[in-house]
Amino acid sequence: MSQSLIGKNGTESPEPVKAEVTGYVPEWLQGTLLRNGPGLFNLGATEYNHWFDGMALIHSFTFKDGEVYYRSKFLRSDTFKKNTQANKIVVSEFGTMIYPDPCKNIFSKAFSYLLAAIPDFTDNNLINIIRYGEDYYASSEVNYINQIDPMTLDVIVKMNYRNHIALNMATAHPHYDDEGNTYNMGTALMRFGMPNYVIFKVPVNEHKKPALRKVKQVCNIPFRSTLFPSYFHSFGMTENYIIFVEQPFKLDIVRLATAIFRSVNWASCLKYDKEDITLIHLVDKKTGKAVSTKFYTDALVVFHHINAYEDDGHVVFDMITYKDGNLYEMFYLANLRKETQEFIESNKVNISPPISQRFVLPLTVDKDTPNGTNLVRLKDTTAKVVMQRDGSLYCLPETIFEGLELPGMNYKFNGKKYRYFYGSRVEWTPHPNKIGKVDIVTRKYTEWTEEDCYPSEPVFVASPGAVEEDDGVILTSVVSLNPKKSPFMLVLNAKTFEEIARASIDASIHVDLHGHFIPTQNFVKLTSKVIILAF
């Protein structure tokens, strides 16, 4: 099953392809869904080791007056240009290390790397599409991002966070507030002095581009362990707070700096310490000061936060957790290309399922509270926070659901109390073949599935003037193992999960990771004039 979907080179459709629509695409659905993911795995005689290493292939689905148009293009990053010019992989990725030419001065290279603390990473931005100001960027988790034209998918300019703020790495999952400002987190390693986690804000900055030039540091948080910082893929945000989970899934800095000389890849520099604890940092967005209370929980691994909000003197946040750090191992191409049953058996034992969990942090803590007291006063959760002898607070989460990843929700409720989230159902197959909806209040679960079909991360788009949280549609691109079934864009009623429309596309569509929906009015803002899409 996996061989026809994973590790196979994708192809471009640089000119718009009109889809064949069955059903009814709502006329109010006007805009473009950009999606990003790995799409090129072989160059010449060389091949990547890991699915997350593949060259980024960006694709777009444009909704206009009930019609759907598709196009795709490989991200013309510097990495892509170097690799294609050489017709082989010449730039290292996290799971694929390219070793230096032995004719070159390897000791000189080693000295340079050690001075820099970490190597210069690839700009193969294959994880997500993010917005800073009015600009859109292909992003991954390094210091480089590539600004793209969301209509043509062409690269406009390569940007380096380091030119604007002292960062070595940054997440591909920022948050946007109601004013249009962007908040993100990154890691500053030794090159910039004392190592810290950095929270920063990029103002909407409508009149000066790029917006990144106006970046402001909100705060920095020192590493708990100088040489072993926590890995993080996302974070939480409420109206007034940033939530950062410092997990015991750690990056070995010395091993990272010397990976190329140890003949190991960068991915092997991540280690999970199951004997450690997980610290939870709560930072005031306005003052940049961290709450002094020590919140902690048991060892866990988290990649994706779902949402967070404030409620009656508490901060509530939901995220997808794992009991170990083995998820990354599952996506090595050699593993994904196993026969289905062999894949299931080998990974079911080694990898824990994703669990949606709710944590609650009380904002006011009486130091005289007796040991063992539960400080959570909210009536709609079973999550607990227990006072410890040293004044720290031990957090016991509530389990909401098991088996969903790549969570999404109605972003108008981001940072606010909410009821629904959507995601890809993770069962022990190489690809998610279902998408689901969870009602947090009733715990009702609804899903969509179709034989031989593999949907991408679901994206919610609200109906115009919607009041109810789930009034809108779910968009997901679907690829099929059935050669008689074309790939298609699926449009579901977000309330019922019933199919409204599907737009079948006569083009190659690849399995992707994350995306961003841009309403048509935002395209108008991009050019300061009305844009007519000439399809």
Coordinates of C-alpha atoms in Angstrom, one line a residue:
M1 CA 0.0 0.0 0.0
S2 CA 2.6 2.5 1.0
Q3 CA 4.8 2.1 -2.0
S4 CA 2.4 3.9 -4.4
L5 CA 2.1 6.9 -2.1
I6 CA 5.3 7.4 -0.1
G7 CA 8.8 8.0 -1.5
K8 CA 7.5 8.5 -5.1
N9 CA 8.6 11.7 -6.8
G10 CA 5.8 14.1 -7.3
T11 CA 5.3 16.2 -10.5
E12 CA 4.5 19.8 -11.0
S13 CA 1.4 21.4 -12.5
P14 CA 2.7 25.0 -12.7
E15 CA -0.3 26.2 -14.8
P16 CA -3.8 26.1 -13.3
V17 CA -5.8 22.9 -13.8
K18 CA -9.6 23.2 -13.7
A19 CA -11.2 20.5 -11.6
E20 CA -14.4 18.6 -12.4
V21 CA -16.8 19.5 -9.6
T22 CA -19.6 17.1 -8.5
G23 CA -22.0 18.4 -5.8
Y24 CA -22.0 22.1 -4.9
V25 CA -19.1 24.3 -3.8
P26 CA -20.6 27.1 -1.8
E27 CA -20.4 30.4 -3.7
W28 CA -19.2 32.2 -0.6
L29 CA -16.1 29.9 -0.5
Q30 CA -13.7 32.3 -2.3
G31 CA -9.9 32.0 -1.7
T32 CA -6.9 29.7 -2.0
L33 CA -5.8 26.8 0.2
L34 CA -2.0 26.6 0.1
R35 CA -0.5 23.3 1.2
N36 CA 3.1 22.2 1.7
G37 CA 4.9 18.9 2.0
P38 CA 7.8 16.7 0.7
G39 CA 7.5 15.8 -3.0
L40 CA 10.9 14.9 -4.4
F41 CA 12.8 12.0 -2.9
N42 CA 15.3 10.9 -5.6
L43 CA 17.8 12.9 -7.5
G44 CA 20.0 11.0 -9.9
A45 CA 21.3 8.0 -8.2
T46 CA 20.8 9.4 -4.7
E47 CA 17.8 9.1 -2.4
Y48 CA 16.7 10.6 0.9
N49 CA 16.3 8.4 3.9
H50 CA 13.3 10.1 5.5
W51 CA 10.0 11.3 4.3
F52 CA 10.5 14.6 6.0
D53 CA 13.6 15.2 4.0
G54 CA 12.0 15.3 0.5
M55 CA 12.2 18.5 -1.6
A56 CA 9.2 20.8 -0.8
L57 CA 6.3 20.7 -3.3
I58 CA 3.8 23.4 -2.8
H59 CA 0.3 23.1 -4.2
S60 CA -2.7 25.3 -4.2
F61 CA -6.5 24.9 -4.5
T62 CA -8.3 28.1 -5.6
F63 CA -12.0 28.4 -5.1
K64 CA -13.7 30.9 -7.3
D65 CA -17.4 31.2 -8.0
G66 CA -18.2 27.6 -7.4
E67 CA -15.2 26.3 -9.4
V68 CA -11.9 24.8 -8.2
Y69 CA -8.4 25.2 -9.8
Y70 CA -5.3 23.4 -8.9
R71 CA -1.6 24.0 -9.4
S72 CA 1.7 22.9 -7.9
K73 CA 5.3 23.8 -8.0
F74 CA 8.5 22.7 -6.4
L75 CA 9.8 25.3 -4.0
R76 CA 12.8 26.9 -5.8
S77 CA 14.9 27.1 -2.7
D78 CA 18.7 27.3 -2.8
T79 CA 18.7 23.7 -1.7
F80 CA 16.5 22.7 -4.6
K81 CA 18.7 24.6 -7.1
K82 CA 21.9 23.0 -5.8
N83 CA 20.5 19.5 -5.8
T84 CA 19.0 19.7 -9.3
Q85 CA 22.0 21.4 -10.8
A86 CA 24.2 18.6 -9.4
N87 CA 21.5 15.9 -10.2
K88 CA 22.2 14.5 -6.8
I89 CA 21.5 15.3 -3.2
V90 CA 24.3 17.6 -2.1
V91 CA 22.6 19.4 0.9
S92 CA 22.0 17.5 4.1
E93 CA 18.5 17.2 5.6
F94 CA 17.6 16.1 9.1
G95 CA 17.3 12.4 8.3
T96 CA 19.9 12.4 5.4
M97 CA 23.4 13.5 6.0
I98 CA 25.6 14.3 3.1
Y99 CA 29.3 13.9 4.0
P100 CA 32.0 16.3 2.8
D101 CA 34.2 15.7 -0.1
P102 CA 37.3 14.0 1.4
C103 CA 39.5 16.2 -0.8
K104 CA 38.3 19.3 1.1
N105 CA 39.9 20.3 4.4
I106 CA 37.7 18.5 6.8
F107 CA 39.4 19.9 9.9
S108 CA 38.8 23.4 8.7
K109 CA 35.1 22.6 8.3
A110 CA 35.0 21.0 11.8
F111 CA 36.5 24.1 13.3
S112 CA 34.0 26.3 11.6
Y113 CA 31.1 24.2 12.7
L114 CA 32.2 24.1 16.3
L115 CA 32.7 27.9 16.4
A116 CA 29.2 28.3 15.0
A117 CA 27.8 25.8 17.6
I118 CA 25.5 24.3 14.9
P119 CA 25.8 23.9 11.2
D120 CA 24.1 26.0 8.5
F121 CA 20.8 24.3 7.8
T122 CA 19.0 23.6 4.6
D123 CA 16.3 26.0 3.3
N124 CA 14.1 23.2 2.0
N125 CA 11.0 24.6 3.8
L126 CA 8.6 21.7 3.5
I127 CA 6.4 21.8 6.6
N128 CA 3.9 24.7 6.5
I129 CA 2.8 28.0 5.0
I130 CA 3.0 30.9 7.5
R131 CA 2.1 34.6 7.3
Y132 CA 4.1 37.6 8.5
G133 CA 2.3 40.9 7.9
E134 CA 0.9 40.5 4.4
D135 CA 3.6 38.1 3.2
Y136 CA 3.4 34.3 3.0
Y137 CA 6.4 32.0 3.5
A138 CA 7.2 28.4 3.1
S139 CA 8.6 27.3 6.4
S140 CA 10.2 24.4 8.3
E141 CA 12.0 24.6 11.6
V142 CA 15.3 26.3 10.7
N143 CA 16.5 29.9 10.5
Y144 CA 15.6 30.2 6.8
I145 CA 12.1 30.8 5.3
N146 CA 11.2 31.4 1.6
Q147 CA 8.6 34.1 0.8
I148 CA 6.3 32.9 -2.0
D149 CA 3.8 34.4 -4.3
P150 CA 0.6 32.6 -3.2
M151 CA -0.9 32.8 -6.7
T152 CA 2.1 31.6 -8.8
L153 CA 3.9 29.7 -6.1
D154 CA 7.1 31.3 -7.2
V155 CA 9.8 32.2 -4.6
I156 CA 10.1 36.0 -4.1
V157 CA 13.0 36.1 -1.7
K158 CA 14.8 33.9 0.8
M159 CA 14.7 35.3 4.4
N160 CA 17.0 34.6 7.3
Y161 CA 15.6 35.1 10.8
R162 CA 19.2 35.8 12.0
N163 CA 19.2 39.0 10.1
H164 CA 16.4 40.3 12.3
I165 CA 16.5 38.4 15.5
A166 CA 19.1 36.1 17.2
L167 CA 17.6 32.7 16.3
N168 CA 19.0 29.4 15.1
M169 CA 15.6 27.7 14.7
A170 CA 12.0 28.7 14.7
T171 CA 8.7 26.8 14.6
A172 CA 6.5 26.4 11.5
H173 CA 3.3 26.8 13.6
P174 CA 3.0 30.5 14.7
H175 CA -0.2 32.1 16.1
Y176 CA -2.1 35.1 14.8
D177 CA -4.0 37.5 17.0
D178 CA -7.2 39.4 16.0
E179 CA -5.2 42.4 14.9
G180 CA -3.1 40.4 12.4
N181 CA 0.1 40.2 14.5
T182 CA 2.1 37.0 14.4
Y183 CA 3.6 35.3 17.4
N184 CA 6.2 32.6 17.1
M185 CA 8.9 30.8 19.1
G186 CA 12.5 29.9 18.3
T187 CA 15.7 28.7 19.8
A188 CA 18.9 30.8 20.2
L189 CA 22.0 28.6 20.7
M190 CA 25.5 29.4 21.8
R191 CA 26.5 31.6 18.9
F192 CA 24.3 34.3 20.3
G193 CA 25.5 34.2 24.0
M194 CA 23.5 32.4 26.7
P195 CA 21.2 29.9 25.1
N196 CA 17.5 30.7 25.3
Y197 CA 14.0 29.9 24.0
V198 CA 12.8 33.1 22.4
I199 CA 9.2 34.2 22.0
F200 CA 8.8 36.9 19.4
K201 CA 6.1 39.0 17.8
V202 CA 5.9 40.2 14.2
P203 CA 3.6 43.2 13.9
V204 CA 1.0 43.3 11.1
N205 CA 3.0 46.2 9.7
E206 CA 0.9 46.9 6.6
H207 CA 3.0 49.7 5.2
K208 CA 6.5 48.4 5.5
K209 CA 7.7 45.1 4.0
P210 CA 8.9 42.6 4.9
A211 CA 7.1 42.7 8.2
L212 CA 9.9 40.6 9.7
R213 CA 12.1 43.7 9.8
K214 CA 9.9 45.0 12.7
V215 CA 10.1 41.8 14.8
K216 CA 10.0 42.3 18.5
Q217 CA 11.2 39.9 21.2
V218 CA 8.5 39.3 23.8
C219 CA 10.7 37.3 26.2
N220 CA 13.4 34.7 26.4
I221 CA 13.4 31.6 28.6
P222 CA 16.7 30.0 29.7
F223 CA 17.3 26.4 28.9
R224 CA 16.8 24.1 31.8
S225 CA 19.9 22.2 30.5
T226 CA 22.4 24.3 28.5
L227 CA 23.6 21.5 26.2
F228 CA 20.2 19.7 26.0
P229 CA 17.4 22.1 25.0
S230 CA 13.9 20.8 24.5
Y231 CA 12.6 20.2 21.0
F232 CA 9.4 21.9 20.3
H233 CA 7.2 22.0 17.2
S234 CA 4.4 24.3 18.3
F235 CA 3.2 26.2 21.4
G236 CA -0.1 27.5 22.9
M237 CA -1.5 31.0 23.1
T238 CA -4.5 32.7 24.8
E239 CA -5.6 36.3 24.8
N240 CA -3.0 37.2 27.5
Y241 CA -0.5 34.3 27.7
I242 CA 1.9 32.1 25.8
I243 CA 2.2 28.5 26.9
F244 CA 5.5 26.8 26.2
V245 CA 6.0 23.1 27.1
E246 CA 9.6 22.3 27.8
Q247 CA 9.5 18.5 27.2
P248 CA 12.1 15.9 27.9
F249 CA 12.5 15.2 24.1
K250 CA 15.8 16.9 23.8
L251 CA 18.4 18.1 21.3
D252 CA 22.0 17.1 22.0
I253 CA 23.9 20.3 20.9
V254 CA 27.4 18.8 20.9
R255 CA 26.2 15.8 18.8
L256 CA 24.3 18.2 16.5
A257 CA 27.4 20.4 16.0
T258 CA 29.6 17.3 15.2
A259 CA 27.1 15.1 13.5
I260 CA 28.8 15.2 10.1
F261 CA 32.1 14.0 11.6
R262 CA 30.4 11.3 13.7
S263 CA 28.7 9.9 10.5
V264 CA 25.2 10.4 12.0
N265 CA 22.3 12.5 10.8
W266 CA 20.8 15.4 12.7
A267 CA 17.6 13.5 13.5
S268 CA 19.7 11.1 15.7
C269 CA 20.6 14.1 17.9
L270 CA 17.0 14.0 19.4
K271 CA 16.8 12.0 22.5
Y272 CA 13.8 11.2 24.8
D273 CA 14.5 11.1 28.6
K274 CA 11.5 9.2 30.0
E275 CA 12.9 9.6 33.6
D276 CA 12.7 13.4 33.4
I277 CA 9.7 15.7 34.0
T278 CA 7.9 18.1 31.6
L279 CA 8.0 21.8 32.6
I280 CA 5.2 24.1 31.6
H281 CA 6.1 27.8 31.2
L282 CA 3.3 30.5 31.3
V283 CA 4.4 33.9 29.9
D284 CA 2.5 37.1 30.0
K285 CA 2.3 38.4 26.4
K286 CA 2.1 42.1 27.4
T287 CA 4.9 42.2 30.0
G288 CA 7.1 39.3 28.7
K289 CA 7.4 38.0 32.2
A290 CA 7.0 34.3 33.0
V291 CA 4.7 33.3 35.8
S292 CA 6.9 32.3 38.8
T293 CA 4.8 29.2 39.7
K294 CA 6.5 26.0 38.7
F295 CA 4.0 23.9 36.7
Y296 CA 5.1 20.4 35.7
T297 CA 3.8 17.1 34.6
D298 CA 5.1 13.6 33.8
A299 CA 7.5 13.0 30.8
L300 CA 5.7 13.2 27.5
V301 CA 6.3 14.3 23.9
V302 CA 4.2 16.8 22.1
F303 CA 4.3 18.0 18.5
H304 CA 0.9 19.8 18.0
H305 CA -1.1 22.1 20.3
I306 CA -4.8 22.1 19.6
N307 CA -6.0 25.3 21.4
A308 CA -5.7 27.3 24.6
Y309 CA -7.9 29.8 26.5
E310 CA -8.6 31.5 29.8
D311 CA -11.5 30.6 32.0
D312 CA -12.4 31.9 35.5
G313 CA -8.8 32.4 36.7
H314 CA -7.4 29.4 34.8
V315 CA -5.4 28.8 31.6
V316 CA -6.7 25.8 29.8
F317 CA -4.7 24.2 27.0
D318 CA -5.2 21.1 24.9
M319 CA -2.5 19.3 23.0
I320 CA -1.7 15.9 21.3
T321 CA 0.7 13.9 23.5
Y322 CA 2.8 10.8 23.2
K323 CA 4.4 8.5 25.8
D324 CA 7.7 8.3 23.9
G325 CA 9.7 10.1 21.2
N326 CA 9.6 7.3 18.5
L327 CA 7.1 8.9 16.1
Y328 CA 9.9 10.4 13.9
E329 CA 11.3 6.8 13.4
M330 CA 8.1 5.7 11.7
F331 CA 8.6 8.0 8.8
Y332 CA 11.9 6.7 7.5
L333 CA 11.3 5.6 3.9
A334 CA 12.6 2.1 4.5
N335 CA 9.9 1.7 7.2
L336 CA 7.1 3.3 5.2
R337 CA 7.8 1.0 2.2
K338 CA 7.1 -2.2 4.2
E339 CA 4.1 -4.2 3.4
T340 CA 1.0 -3.0 5.3
Q341 CA 0.9 -5.8 7.9
E342 CA 4.6 -5.7 8.5
F343 CA 4.4 -2.0 9.0
I344 CA 1.6 -2.3 11.4
E345 CA 3.3 -5.0 13.5
S346 CA 6.6 -3.2 13.7
N347 CA 5.2 0.2 14.6
K348 CA 2.4 -0.8 16.9
V349 CA 4.9 -2.1 19.4
N350 CA 7.4 0.7 19.2
I351 CA 5.3 3.8 18.8
S352 CA 2.6 5.1 21.2
P353 CA -0.7 6.5 19.9
P354 CA -1.5 10.2 19.9
I355 CA -3.7 11.3 22.9
S356 CA -5.6 14.6 23.0
Q357 CA -5.2 15.8 26.5
R358 CA -6.4 18.9 28.4
F359 CA -4.2 20.7 31.0
V360 CA -5.4 23.4 33.4
L361 CA -3.2 26.0 35.1
P362 CA -4.6 28.1 38.0
L363 CA -3.4 31.7 37.7
T364 CA -3.8 32.5 41.4
V365 CA -2.0 30.2 43.9
D366 CA -2.2 30.5 47.6
K367 CA 1.2 29.3 49.0
D368 CA -0.5 28.2 52.2
T369 CA -2.6 25.7 50.4
P370 CA -2.2 22.2 52.0
N371 CA -0.1 19.7 50.2
G372 CA -2.1 17.3 48.0
T373 CA -4.9 19.9 47.3
N374 CA -6.3 20.1 43.8
L375 CA -6.3 23.7 42.8
V376 CA -8.5 23.4 39.7
R377 CA -11.9 24.9 40.3
L378 CA -13.5 24.5 36.9
K379 CA -16.5 22.1 36.8
D380 CA -16.2 21.1 33.1
T381 CA -12.9 19.2 33.3
T382 CA -11.4 16.4 35.3
A383 CA -7.9 17.8 34.9
K384 CA -6.1 18.4 38.2
V385 CA -3.3 20.5 39.6
V386 CA -1.9 19.2 42.9
M387 CA 0.1 21.3 45.3
Q388 CA 3.5 19.8 46.2
R389 CA 5.6 20.2 49.3
D390 CA 8.0 22.6 47.6
G391 CA 5.3 24.8 46.3
S392 CA 5.4 23.5 42.8
L393 CA 2.2 22.3 41.0
Y394 CA 1.9 18.9 39.5
C395 CA -0.5 18.8 36.6
L396 CA -2.7 15.7 35.9
P397 CA -4.3 16.0 32.4
E398 CA -7.8 15.0 31.3
T399 CA -7.9 12.7 28.2
I400 CA -10.2 14.0 25.6
F401 CA -9.7 11.6 22.7
E402 CA -7.2 9.0 21.5
G403 CA -6.1 8.6 17.9
L404 CA -6.2 12.1 16.2
E405 CA -3.2 14.1 14.9
L406 CA -2.7 17.2 12.7
P407 CA -5.4 19.0 14.7
G408 CA -7.3 22.0 13.4
M409 CA -10.2 24.2 14.5
N410 CA -12.2 27.3 13.7
Y411 CA -9.3 29.8 14.0
K412 CA -11.8 32.6 15.0
F413 CA -11.8 30.6 18.3
N414 CA -8.0 30.4 18.6
G415 CA -7.1 31.6 22.2
K416 CA -10.8 31.4 23.2
K417 CA -13.0 28.8 24.8
Y418 CA -14.0 26.4 22.0
R419 CA -15.9 23.1 21.5
Y420 CA -14.7 21.4 18.4
F421 CA -11.5 20.3 16.8
Y422 CA -10.7 18.3 13.6
G423 CA -7.8 16.0 12.7
S424 CA -6.4 13.0 10.9
R425 CA -7.3 9.7 12.4
V426 CA -4.1 7.8 13.2
E427 CA -4.5 4.1 13.0
W428 CA -1.7 1.6 12.4
T429 CA -1.4 2.1 8.6
P430 CA 1.2 4.0 6.7
H431 CA -1.2 6.9 6.0
P432 CA -4.2 8.3 7.7
N433 CA -7.3 7.1 5.8
K434 CA -9.9 9.0 7.9
I435 CA -10.5 12.5 9.1
G436 CA -12.5 13.2 12.2
K437 CA -14.3 15.8 14.3
V438 CA -14.4 15.8 18.1
D439 CA -17.0 17.5 20.2
I440 CA -15.2 18.2 23.5
V441 CA -18.4 18.8 25.4
T442 CA -20.3 15.7 24.5
R443 CA -17.3 13.6 23.4
K444 CA -19.1 12.7 20.2
Y445 CA -16.8 11.7 17.4
T446 CA -17.7 12.0 13.7
E447 CA -15.5 10.9 10.8
W448 CA -15.2 10.7 7.0
T449 CA -13.6 7.8 5.2
E450 CA -13.7 6.2 1.8
E451 CA -12.1 3.0 0.6
D452 CA -8.6 3.5 -0.9
C453 CA -8.7 7.2 -0.1
Y454 CA -6.2 9.1 2.0
P455 CA -7.2 12.6 3.1
S456 CA -4.8 15.4 4.2
E457 CA -5.0 17.4 7.3
P458 CA -8.5 18.9 7.5
V459 CA -8.8 22.7 7.3
F460 CA -11.9 24.6 8.6
V461 CA -13.3 27.6 6.7
A462 CA -16.1 29.5 8.4
S463 CA -19.3 30.6 6.6
P464 CA -19.7 34.3 6.2
G465 CA -21.2 35.8 9.4
A466 CA -21.1 32.5 11.1
V467 CA -22.0 32.6 14.8
E468 CA -21.9 28.9 15.6
E469 CA -18.4 27.5 15.9
D470 CA -18.8 24.7 13.4
D471 CA -20.8 26.7 10.8
G472 CA -18.6 26.3 7.8
V473 CA -16.8 23.7 5.7
I474 CA -13.9 21.3 6.0
L475 CA -11.4 21.2 3.1
T476 CA -9.0 18.2 2.6
S477 CA -7.1 17.0 -0.5
V478 CA -7.5 13.3 -1.1
V479 CA -5.2 10.9 -2.9
S480 CA -6.2 7.4 -3.9
L481 CA -4.6 4.0 -4.4
N482 CA -7.2 3.2 -7.0
P483 CA -5.8 4.2 -10.4
K484 CA -9.3 4.7 -11.7
K485 CA -10.0 7.4 -9.1
S486 CA -8.5 10.8 -9.6
P487 CA -7.2 12.8 -6.6
F488 CA -9.8 15.3 -5.4
M489 CA -10.5 18.2 -3.2
L490 CA -13.2 17.2 -0.7
V491 CA -15.6 19.8 0.8
L492 CA -17.5 18.6 3.8
N493 CA -20.3 20.3 5.9
A494 CA -18.3 20.9 9.1
K495 CA -21.5 20.4 11.3
T496 CA -22.5 17.0 9.9
F497 CA -19.3 15.8 8.1
E498 CA -21.5 15.1 5.1
E499 CA -20.0 15.6 1.7
I500 CA -21.0 18.8 -0.1
A501 CA -18.7 18.6 -3.1
R502 CA -15.6 17.0 -4.5
A503 CA -13.4 18.5 -7.2
S504 CA -11.6 15.8 -9.1
I505 CA -8.3 16.9 -10.5
D506 CA -6.6 15.5 -13.6
A507 CA -3.1 16.0 -12.2
S508 CA -0.6 14.3 -9.8
I509 CA -1.3 15.3 -6.2
H510 CA 1.2 14.3 -3.4
V511 CA 0.7 13.5 0.3
D512 CA 1.4 16.7 2.2
L513 CA 1.8 18.1 5.8
H514 CA 0.2 21.4 6.6
G515 CA -1.4 24.4 4.9
H516 CA -3.0 27.8 5.1
F517 CA -6.3 29.1 3.7
I518 CA -6.1 32.7 2.2
P519 CA -9.5 34.4 1.7
T520 CA -9.8 36.2 -1.6
Q521 CA -10.0 39.6 0.1
N522 CA -6.4 39.0 1.4
F523 CA -5.2 38.6 -2.1
V524 CA -6.8 42.0 -2.8
K525 CA -4.8 43.5 0.1
L526 CA -1.6 41.9 -1.2
T527 CA -1.6 44.1 -4.3
S528 CA -3.7 47.0 -3.0
K529 CA -6.1 46.5 -5.9
V530 CA -8.7 44.1 -7.0
I531 CA -7.2 40.9 -8.4
I532 CA -9.1 39.0 -11.0
L533 CA -7.8 35.4 -11.2
A534 CA -7.4 34.7 -14.8
F535 CA -8.0 31.0 -15.0

